[in-house]
GROMACS .gro file of C-alpha atoms in nm:
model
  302
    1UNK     CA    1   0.000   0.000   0.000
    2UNK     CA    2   0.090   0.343  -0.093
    3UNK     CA    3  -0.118   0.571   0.106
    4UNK     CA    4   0.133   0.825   0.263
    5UNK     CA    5  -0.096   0.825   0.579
    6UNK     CA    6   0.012   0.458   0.608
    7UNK     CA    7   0.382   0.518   0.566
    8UNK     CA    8   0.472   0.829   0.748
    9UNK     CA    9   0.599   1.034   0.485
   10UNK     CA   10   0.529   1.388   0.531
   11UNK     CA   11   0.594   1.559   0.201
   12UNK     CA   12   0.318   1.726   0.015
   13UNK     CA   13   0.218   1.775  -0.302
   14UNK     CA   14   0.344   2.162  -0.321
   15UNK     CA   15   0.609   2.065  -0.130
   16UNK     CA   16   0.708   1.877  -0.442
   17UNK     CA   17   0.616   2.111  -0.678
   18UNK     CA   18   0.911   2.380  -0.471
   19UNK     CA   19   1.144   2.053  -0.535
   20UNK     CA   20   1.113   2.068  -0.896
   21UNK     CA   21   1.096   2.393  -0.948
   22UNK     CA   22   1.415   2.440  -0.761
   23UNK     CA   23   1.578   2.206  -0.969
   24UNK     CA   24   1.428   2.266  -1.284
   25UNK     CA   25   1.579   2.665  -1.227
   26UNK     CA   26   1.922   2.485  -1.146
   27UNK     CA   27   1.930   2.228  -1.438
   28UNK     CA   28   1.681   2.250  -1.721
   29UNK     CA   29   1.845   2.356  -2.041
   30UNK     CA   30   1.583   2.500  -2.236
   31UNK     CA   31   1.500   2.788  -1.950
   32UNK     CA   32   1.152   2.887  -2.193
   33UNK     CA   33   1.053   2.470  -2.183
   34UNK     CA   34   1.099   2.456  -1.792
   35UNK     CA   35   0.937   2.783  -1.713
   36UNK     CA   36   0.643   2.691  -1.877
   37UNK     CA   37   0.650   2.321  -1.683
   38UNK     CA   38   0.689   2.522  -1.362
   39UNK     CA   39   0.390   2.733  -1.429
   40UNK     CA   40   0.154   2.450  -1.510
   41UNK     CA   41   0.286   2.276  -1.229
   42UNK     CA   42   0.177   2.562  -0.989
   43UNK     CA   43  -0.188   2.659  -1.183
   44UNK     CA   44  -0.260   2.301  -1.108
   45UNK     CA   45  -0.074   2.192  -0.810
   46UNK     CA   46   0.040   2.539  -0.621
   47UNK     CA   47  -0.136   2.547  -0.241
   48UNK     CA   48  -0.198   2.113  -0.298
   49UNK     CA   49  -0.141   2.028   0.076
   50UNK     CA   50  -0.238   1.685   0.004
   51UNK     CA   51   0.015   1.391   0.149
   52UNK     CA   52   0.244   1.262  -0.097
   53UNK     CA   53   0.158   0.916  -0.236
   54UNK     CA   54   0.167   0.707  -0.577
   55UNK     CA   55  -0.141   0.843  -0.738
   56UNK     CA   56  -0.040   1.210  -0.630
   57UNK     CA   57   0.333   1.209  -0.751
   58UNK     CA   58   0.191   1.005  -1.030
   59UNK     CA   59  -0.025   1.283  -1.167
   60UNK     CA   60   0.236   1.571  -1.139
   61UNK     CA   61   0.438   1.369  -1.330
   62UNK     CA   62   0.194   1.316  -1.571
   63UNK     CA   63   0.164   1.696  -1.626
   64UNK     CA   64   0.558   1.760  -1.631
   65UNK     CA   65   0.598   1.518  -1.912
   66UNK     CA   66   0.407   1.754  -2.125
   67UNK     CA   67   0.666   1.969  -2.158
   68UNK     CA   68   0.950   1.689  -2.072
   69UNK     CA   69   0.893   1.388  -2.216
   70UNK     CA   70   1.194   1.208  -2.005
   71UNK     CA   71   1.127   1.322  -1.671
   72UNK     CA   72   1.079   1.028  -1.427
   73UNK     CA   73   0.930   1.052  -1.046
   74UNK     CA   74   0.935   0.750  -0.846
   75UNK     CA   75   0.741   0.782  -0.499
   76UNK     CA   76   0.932   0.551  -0.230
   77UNK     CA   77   0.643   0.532   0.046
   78UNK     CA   78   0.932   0.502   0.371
   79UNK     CA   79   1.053   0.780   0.273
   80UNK     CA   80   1.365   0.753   0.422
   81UNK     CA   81   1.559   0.896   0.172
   82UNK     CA   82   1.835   1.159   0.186
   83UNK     CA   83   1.785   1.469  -0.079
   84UNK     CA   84   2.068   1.558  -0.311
   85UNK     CA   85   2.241   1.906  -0.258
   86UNK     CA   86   2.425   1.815  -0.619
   87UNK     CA   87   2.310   1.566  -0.915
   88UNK     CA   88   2.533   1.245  -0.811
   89UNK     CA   89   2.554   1.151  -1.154
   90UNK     CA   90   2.465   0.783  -1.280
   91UNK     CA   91   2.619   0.505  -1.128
   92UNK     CA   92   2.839   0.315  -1.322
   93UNK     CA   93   2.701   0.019  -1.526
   94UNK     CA   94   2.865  -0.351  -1.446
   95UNK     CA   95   3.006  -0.461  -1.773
   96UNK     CA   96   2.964  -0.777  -1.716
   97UNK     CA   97   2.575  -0.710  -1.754
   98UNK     CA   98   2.633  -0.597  -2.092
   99UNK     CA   99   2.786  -0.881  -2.155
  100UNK     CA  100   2.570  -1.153  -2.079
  101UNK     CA  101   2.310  -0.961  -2.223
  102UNK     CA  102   2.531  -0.953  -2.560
  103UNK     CA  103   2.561  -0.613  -2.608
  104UNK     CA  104   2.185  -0.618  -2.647
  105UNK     CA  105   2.228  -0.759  -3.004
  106UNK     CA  106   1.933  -0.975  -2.944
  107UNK     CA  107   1.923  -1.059  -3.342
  108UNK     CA  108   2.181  -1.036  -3.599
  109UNK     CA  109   2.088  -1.234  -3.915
  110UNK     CA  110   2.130  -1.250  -4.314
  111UNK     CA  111   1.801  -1.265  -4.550
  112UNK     CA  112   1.747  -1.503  -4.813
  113UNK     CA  113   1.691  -1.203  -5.002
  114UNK     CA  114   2.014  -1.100  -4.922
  115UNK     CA  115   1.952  -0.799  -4.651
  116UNK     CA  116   2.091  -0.807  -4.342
  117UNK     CA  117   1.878  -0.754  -3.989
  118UNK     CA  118   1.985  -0.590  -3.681
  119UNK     CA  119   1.793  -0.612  -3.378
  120UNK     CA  120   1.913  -0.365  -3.098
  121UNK     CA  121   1.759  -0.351  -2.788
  122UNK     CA  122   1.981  -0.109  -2.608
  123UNK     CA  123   2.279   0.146  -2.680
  124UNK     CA  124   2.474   0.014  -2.398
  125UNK     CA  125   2.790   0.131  -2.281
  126UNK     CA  126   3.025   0.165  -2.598
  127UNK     CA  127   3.326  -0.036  -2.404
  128UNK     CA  128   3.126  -0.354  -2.361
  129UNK     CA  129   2.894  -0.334  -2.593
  130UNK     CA  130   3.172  -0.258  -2.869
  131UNK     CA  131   3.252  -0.673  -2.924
  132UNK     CA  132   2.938  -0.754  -2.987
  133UNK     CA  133   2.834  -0.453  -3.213
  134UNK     CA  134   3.147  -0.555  -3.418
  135UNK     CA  135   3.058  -0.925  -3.462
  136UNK     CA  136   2.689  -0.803  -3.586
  137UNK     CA  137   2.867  -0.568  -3.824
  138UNK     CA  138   3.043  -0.874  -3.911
  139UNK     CA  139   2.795  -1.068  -3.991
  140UNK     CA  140   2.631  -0.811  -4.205
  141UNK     CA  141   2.907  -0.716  -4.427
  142UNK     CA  142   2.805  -0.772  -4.786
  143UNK     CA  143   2.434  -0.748  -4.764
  144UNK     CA  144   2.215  -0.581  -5.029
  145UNK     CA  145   2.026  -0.375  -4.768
  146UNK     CA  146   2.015  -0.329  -4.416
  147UNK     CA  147   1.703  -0.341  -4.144
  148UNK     CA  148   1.800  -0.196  -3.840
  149UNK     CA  149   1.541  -0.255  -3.584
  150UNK     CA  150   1.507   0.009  -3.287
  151UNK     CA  151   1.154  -0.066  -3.200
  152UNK     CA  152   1.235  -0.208  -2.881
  153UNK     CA  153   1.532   0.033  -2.807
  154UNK     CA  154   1.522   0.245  -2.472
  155UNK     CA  155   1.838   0.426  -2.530
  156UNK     CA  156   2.179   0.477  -2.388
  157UNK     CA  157   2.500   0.584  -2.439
  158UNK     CA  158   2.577   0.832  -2.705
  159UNK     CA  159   2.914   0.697  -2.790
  160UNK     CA  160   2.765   0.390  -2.913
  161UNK     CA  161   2.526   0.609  -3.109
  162UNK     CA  162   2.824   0.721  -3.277
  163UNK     CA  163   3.017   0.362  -3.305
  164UNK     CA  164   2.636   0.247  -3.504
  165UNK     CA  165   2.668   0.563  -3.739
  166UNK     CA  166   3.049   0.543  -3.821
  167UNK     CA  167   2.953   0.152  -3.962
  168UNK     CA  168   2.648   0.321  -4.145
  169UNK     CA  169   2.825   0.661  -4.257
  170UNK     CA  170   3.199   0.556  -4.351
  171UNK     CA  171   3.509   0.664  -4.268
  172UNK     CA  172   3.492   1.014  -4.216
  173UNK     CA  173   3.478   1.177  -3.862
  174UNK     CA  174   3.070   1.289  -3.857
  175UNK     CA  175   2.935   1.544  -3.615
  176UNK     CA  176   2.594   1.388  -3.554
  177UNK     CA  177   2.483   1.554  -3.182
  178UNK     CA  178   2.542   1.887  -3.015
  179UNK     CA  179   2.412   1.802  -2.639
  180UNK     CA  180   2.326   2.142  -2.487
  181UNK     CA  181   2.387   2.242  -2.068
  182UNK     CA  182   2.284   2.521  -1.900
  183UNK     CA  183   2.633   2.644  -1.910
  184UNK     CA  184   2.794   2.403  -2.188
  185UNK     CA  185   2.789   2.205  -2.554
  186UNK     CA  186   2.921   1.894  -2.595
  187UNK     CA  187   2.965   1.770  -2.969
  188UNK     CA  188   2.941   1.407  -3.041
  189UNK     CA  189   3.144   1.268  -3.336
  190UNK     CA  190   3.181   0.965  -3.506
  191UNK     CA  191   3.525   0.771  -3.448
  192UNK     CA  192   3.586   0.736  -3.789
  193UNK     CA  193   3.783   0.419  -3.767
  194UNK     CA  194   3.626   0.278  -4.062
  195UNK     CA  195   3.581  -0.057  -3.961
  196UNK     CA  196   3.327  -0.296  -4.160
  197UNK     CA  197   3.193   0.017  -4.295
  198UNK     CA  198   2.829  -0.031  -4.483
  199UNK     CA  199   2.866   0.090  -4.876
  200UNK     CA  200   2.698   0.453  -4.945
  201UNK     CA  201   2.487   0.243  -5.207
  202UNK     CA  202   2.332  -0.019  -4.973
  203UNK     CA  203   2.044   0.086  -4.858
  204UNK     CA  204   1.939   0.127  -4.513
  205UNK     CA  205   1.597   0.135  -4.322
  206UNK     CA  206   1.527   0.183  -3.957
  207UNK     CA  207   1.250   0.014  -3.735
  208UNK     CA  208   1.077   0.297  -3.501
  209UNK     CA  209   0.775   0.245  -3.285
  210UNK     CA  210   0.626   0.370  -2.914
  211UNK     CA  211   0.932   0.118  -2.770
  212UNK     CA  212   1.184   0.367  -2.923
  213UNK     CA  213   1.324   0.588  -2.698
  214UNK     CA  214   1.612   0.841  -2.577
  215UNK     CA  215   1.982   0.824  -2.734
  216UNK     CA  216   1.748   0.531  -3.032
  217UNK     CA  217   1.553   0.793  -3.105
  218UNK     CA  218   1.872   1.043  -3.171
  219UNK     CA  219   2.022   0.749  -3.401
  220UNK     CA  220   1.733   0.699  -3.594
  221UNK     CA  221   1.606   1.076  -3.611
  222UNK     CA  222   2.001   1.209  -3.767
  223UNK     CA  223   1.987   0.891  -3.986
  224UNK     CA  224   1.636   0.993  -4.153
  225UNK     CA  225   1.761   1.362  -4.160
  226UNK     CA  226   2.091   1.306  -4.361
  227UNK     CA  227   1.882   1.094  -4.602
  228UNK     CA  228   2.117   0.756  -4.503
  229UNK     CA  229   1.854   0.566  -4.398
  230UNK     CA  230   1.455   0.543  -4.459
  231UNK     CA  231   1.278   0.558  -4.132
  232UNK     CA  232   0.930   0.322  -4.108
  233UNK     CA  233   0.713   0.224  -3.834
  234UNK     CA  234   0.484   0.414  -3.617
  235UNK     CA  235   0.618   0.819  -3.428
  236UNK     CA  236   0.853   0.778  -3.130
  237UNK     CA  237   0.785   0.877  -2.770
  238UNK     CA  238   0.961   1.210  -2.839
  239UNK     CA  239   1.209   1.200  -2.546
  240UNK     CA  240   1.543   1.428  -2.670
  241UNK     CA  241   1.643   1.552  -2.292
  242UNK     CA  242   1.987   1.393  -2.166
  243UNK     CA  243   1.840   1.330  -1.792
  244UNK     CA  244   2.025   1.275  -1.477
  245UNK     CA  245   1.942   1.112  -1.148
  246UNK     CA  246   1.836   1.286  -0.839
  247UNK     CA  247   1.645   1.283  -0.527
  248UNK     CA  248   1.442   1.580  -0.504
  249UNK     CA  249   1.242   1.509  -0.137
  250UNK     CA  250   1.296   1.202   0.094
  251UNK     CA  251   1.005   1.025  -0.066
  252UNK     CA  252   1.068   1.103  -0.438
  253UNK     CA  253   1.325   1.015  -0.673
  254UNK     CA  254   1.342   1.174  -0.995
  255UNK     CA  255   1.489   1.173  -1.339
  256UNK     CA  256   1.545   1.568  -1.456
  257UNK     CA  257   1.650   1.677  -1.797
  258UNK     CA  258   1.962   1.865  -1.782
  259UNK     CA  259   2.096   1.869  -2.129
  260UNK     CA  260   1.925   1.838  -2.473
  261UNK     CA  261   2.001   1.695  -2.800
  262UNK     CA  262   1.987   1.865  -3.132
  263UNK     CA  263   2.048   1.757  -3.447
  264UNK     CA  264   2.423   1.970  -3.538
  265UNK     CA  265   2.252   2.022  -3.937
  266UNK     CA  266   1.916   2.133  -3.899
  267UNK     CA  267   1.945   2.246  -3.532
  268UNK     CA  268   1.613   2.052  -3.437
  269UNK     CA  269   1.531   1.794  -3.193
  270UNK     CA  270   1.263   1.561  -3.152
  271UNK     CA  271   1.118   1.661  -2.834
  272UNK     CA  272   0.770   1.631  -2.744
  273UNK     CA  273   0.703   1.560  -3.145
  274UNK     CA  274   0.875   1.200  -3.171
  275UNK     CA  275   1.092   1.084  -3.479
  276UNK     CA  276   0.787   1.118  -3.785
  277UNK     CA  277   0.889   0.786  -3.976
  278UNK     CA  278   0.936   0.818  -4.386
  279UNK     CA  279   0.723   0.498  -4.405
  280UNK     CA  280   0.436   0.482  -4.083
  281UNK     CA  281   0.320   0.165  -4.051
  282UNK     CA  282   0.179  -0.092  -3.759
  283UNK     CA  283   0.527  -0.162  -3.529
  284UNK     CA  284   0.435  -0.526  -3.621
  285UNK     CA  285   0.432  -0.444  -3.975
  286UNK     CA  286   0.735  -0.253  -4.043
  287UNK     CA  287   0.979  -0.553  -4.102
  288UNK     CA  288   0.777  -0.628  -4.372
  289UNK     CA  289   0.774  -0.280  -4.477
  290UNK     CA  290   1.108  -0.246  -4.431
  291UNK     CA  291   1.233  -0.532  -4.639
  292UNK     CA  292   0.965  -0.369  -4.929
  293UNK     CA  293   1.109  -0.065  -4.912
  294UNK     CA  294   1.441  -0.170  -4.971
  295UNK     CA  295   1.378  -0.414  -5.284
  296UNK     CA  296   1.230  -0.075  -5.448
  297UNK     CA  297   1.568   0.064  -5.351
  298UNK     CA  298   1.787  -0.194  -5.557
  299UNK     CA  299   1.542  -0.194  -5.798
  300UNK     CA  300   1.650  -0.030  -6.172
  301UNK     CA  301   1.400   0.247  -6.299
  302UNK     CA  302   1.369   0.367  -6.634
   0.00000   0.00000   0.00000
C-alpha cells in the first residue's frame, strides 16, 4: 500500500512542486521549456497540501511530461531517503551485464533475399557493448540492404550512437549531436575508424515504434535527416532531454532533464514531437515494410 498516511511520509504535493521547481531553475536547459513546466505545475498543483503518495506524484508527473517527455518521479512510500544538494551523476554500469546480455544484439541475421537484420535492444555502454556490435557488423558485411530494428530500443550511451553511425556513414569523422547544458555544448562525433563500414549504395531502413526511446531515437532521427537511412514504423515517444538522477524530497526520486540533444545540421530535436517515420506503418508491420522498401531501392527504374 501506498497511502502516505500509512507510511509516514510527510511531504506534500506543493512541497514537491518547490522541489522541482528548484531544480528545474538549477538544471533544465531549455530555460523557456521549464518555465512553462513550472507554471503548469503551480496553476494546477500550487497550495496542494495533500500527502504525498503514488497516485499524487503520479499525476504531477503526468503533467511535467508535457513539456519533458523524459522526466521520471518515483514515490518511495518510507521515505527515508536523503535529498541531493548536487546531481550524483549515474552510477556506473557492471560490464559484465552488458555482456551476458550480448551487447543487447538480441538478433543479428542475413536474408534469403540478401539484406541483413539488426535487432538492438539497447545502446549500452560503448566499451562492452563494442565486441558484440562488431561481430553483428560482421555478420552483415556484404548485404544488399540493411534493417535496423530500434523498436524495442530504450536508449543509452551516445558513444555507441556514434560507433552504429560510423559503420552506417563511412570513414569520415561525422558530427551527428550537439548536447546542450545550461552552461555548456558537448559535440558528439563519429570515431571514424572505418571498420566494416556499410557501402553509401546499400540501402538502409530503420525500425521505429512507441518502444523507441532516448539516445534510439537520436540514431534513428540524424539517420532519416541526412537521407542515409529510410525511417518506417509508427512516431517515437519524443524523449530528446539527456536526464540525470536525483532525489528531489525524501520520498521522491526523480529523473530531470539537464541537457538536450539537437540535431548539429538542422538544429532541431525531436522533443515532445517524436521521430515522424518516412514509411508509418503498424510496429508489427514494419519488417515487412522495411524489407519492401528496400527491394524498391535496388530496384532499376527507367
Amino acid at each position: 500500500m501506498d497511502d502516505a498516511a500509512t507510511t509516514g511520509t510527510i511531504d506534500s504535493v506543493d512541497v514537491l512542486v518547490d522541489a522541482l521547481d528548484s531544480w528545474t531553475a538549477r538544471l533544465f536547459p531549455d530555460p523557456p521549456r521549464g518555465e512553462l513546466m513550472v507554471a503548469a505545475l503551480r496553476a494546477e498543483f500550487g497550495g496542494d497540501g495533500r500527502l504525498l503518495s503514488g497516485p499524487a506524484v503520479a499525476s504531477v508527473e503526468a503533467l511535467a511530461r508535457r513539456f519533458c517527455r523524459h522526466l521520471d518521479l518515483f514515490f518511495e512510500p518510507g521515505g527515508g531517503l536523503t535529498p541531493d544538494v548536487d546531481p550524483p551523476g549515474w552510477p556506473t554500469v557492471d560490464p559484465a551485464e552488458v555482456r551476458a546480455a550480448g551487447g543487447f544484439v538480441s538478433q543479428v541475421r542475413r536474408e534469403p533475399t540478401g539484406h541483413g537484420t539488426l535487432v538492438l535492444d539497447q545502446l549500452a555502454g560503448v566499451a562492452a557493448a563494442a565486441p558484440f556490435l562488431r561481430a553483428a557488423f560482421a555478420v552483415l558485411d556484404g548485404a544488399s540492404g540493411l534493417v535496423l530494428d530500434l523498436r524495442d530500443n530504450g536508449g543509452g550511451d551516445p558513444a555507441t550512437v556514434g560507433m552504429v553511425l560510423d559503420w552506417l556513414l563511412g570513414p569520415e569523422h561525422v558530427h551527428f549531436a550537439d548536447v546542450e547544458y545550461r552552461d555548456r555544448v558537448r559535440q558528439w562525433w563519429t570515431p571514424g575508424s572505418g571498420v566494416t563500414t556499410v557501402p553509401a549504395d546499400v540501402p538502409v531502413t530503420v525500425l521505429v515504434g512507441r518502444g523507441t526511446f532516448s539516445s534510439a531515437e537520436g540514431l534513428a532521427y540524424f539517420l532519416q535527416s541526412t537521407g542515409r537511412a529510410t525511417v518506417v514504423g509508427s512516431v517515437t515517444r519524443g524523449a530528446a532531454d539527456h536526464i540525470t538522477p536525483v532525489v528531489v524530497l525524501p520520498s521522491v526520486r526523480a529523473h530531470l532533464a539537464e541537457a538536450v540533444y539537437r540535431d548539429p545540421r538542422t538544429g532541431t530535436n525531436w522533443e515532445g514531437t517524436g521521430v515522424v517515420p518516412d514509411v508509418r506503418c503498424d510496429d508489427a508491420e514494419a519488417p515487412a515494410v522495411a524489407h519492401r522498401v528496400l527491394r524498391a531501392a535496388r530496384t532499376p527504374t527507367g
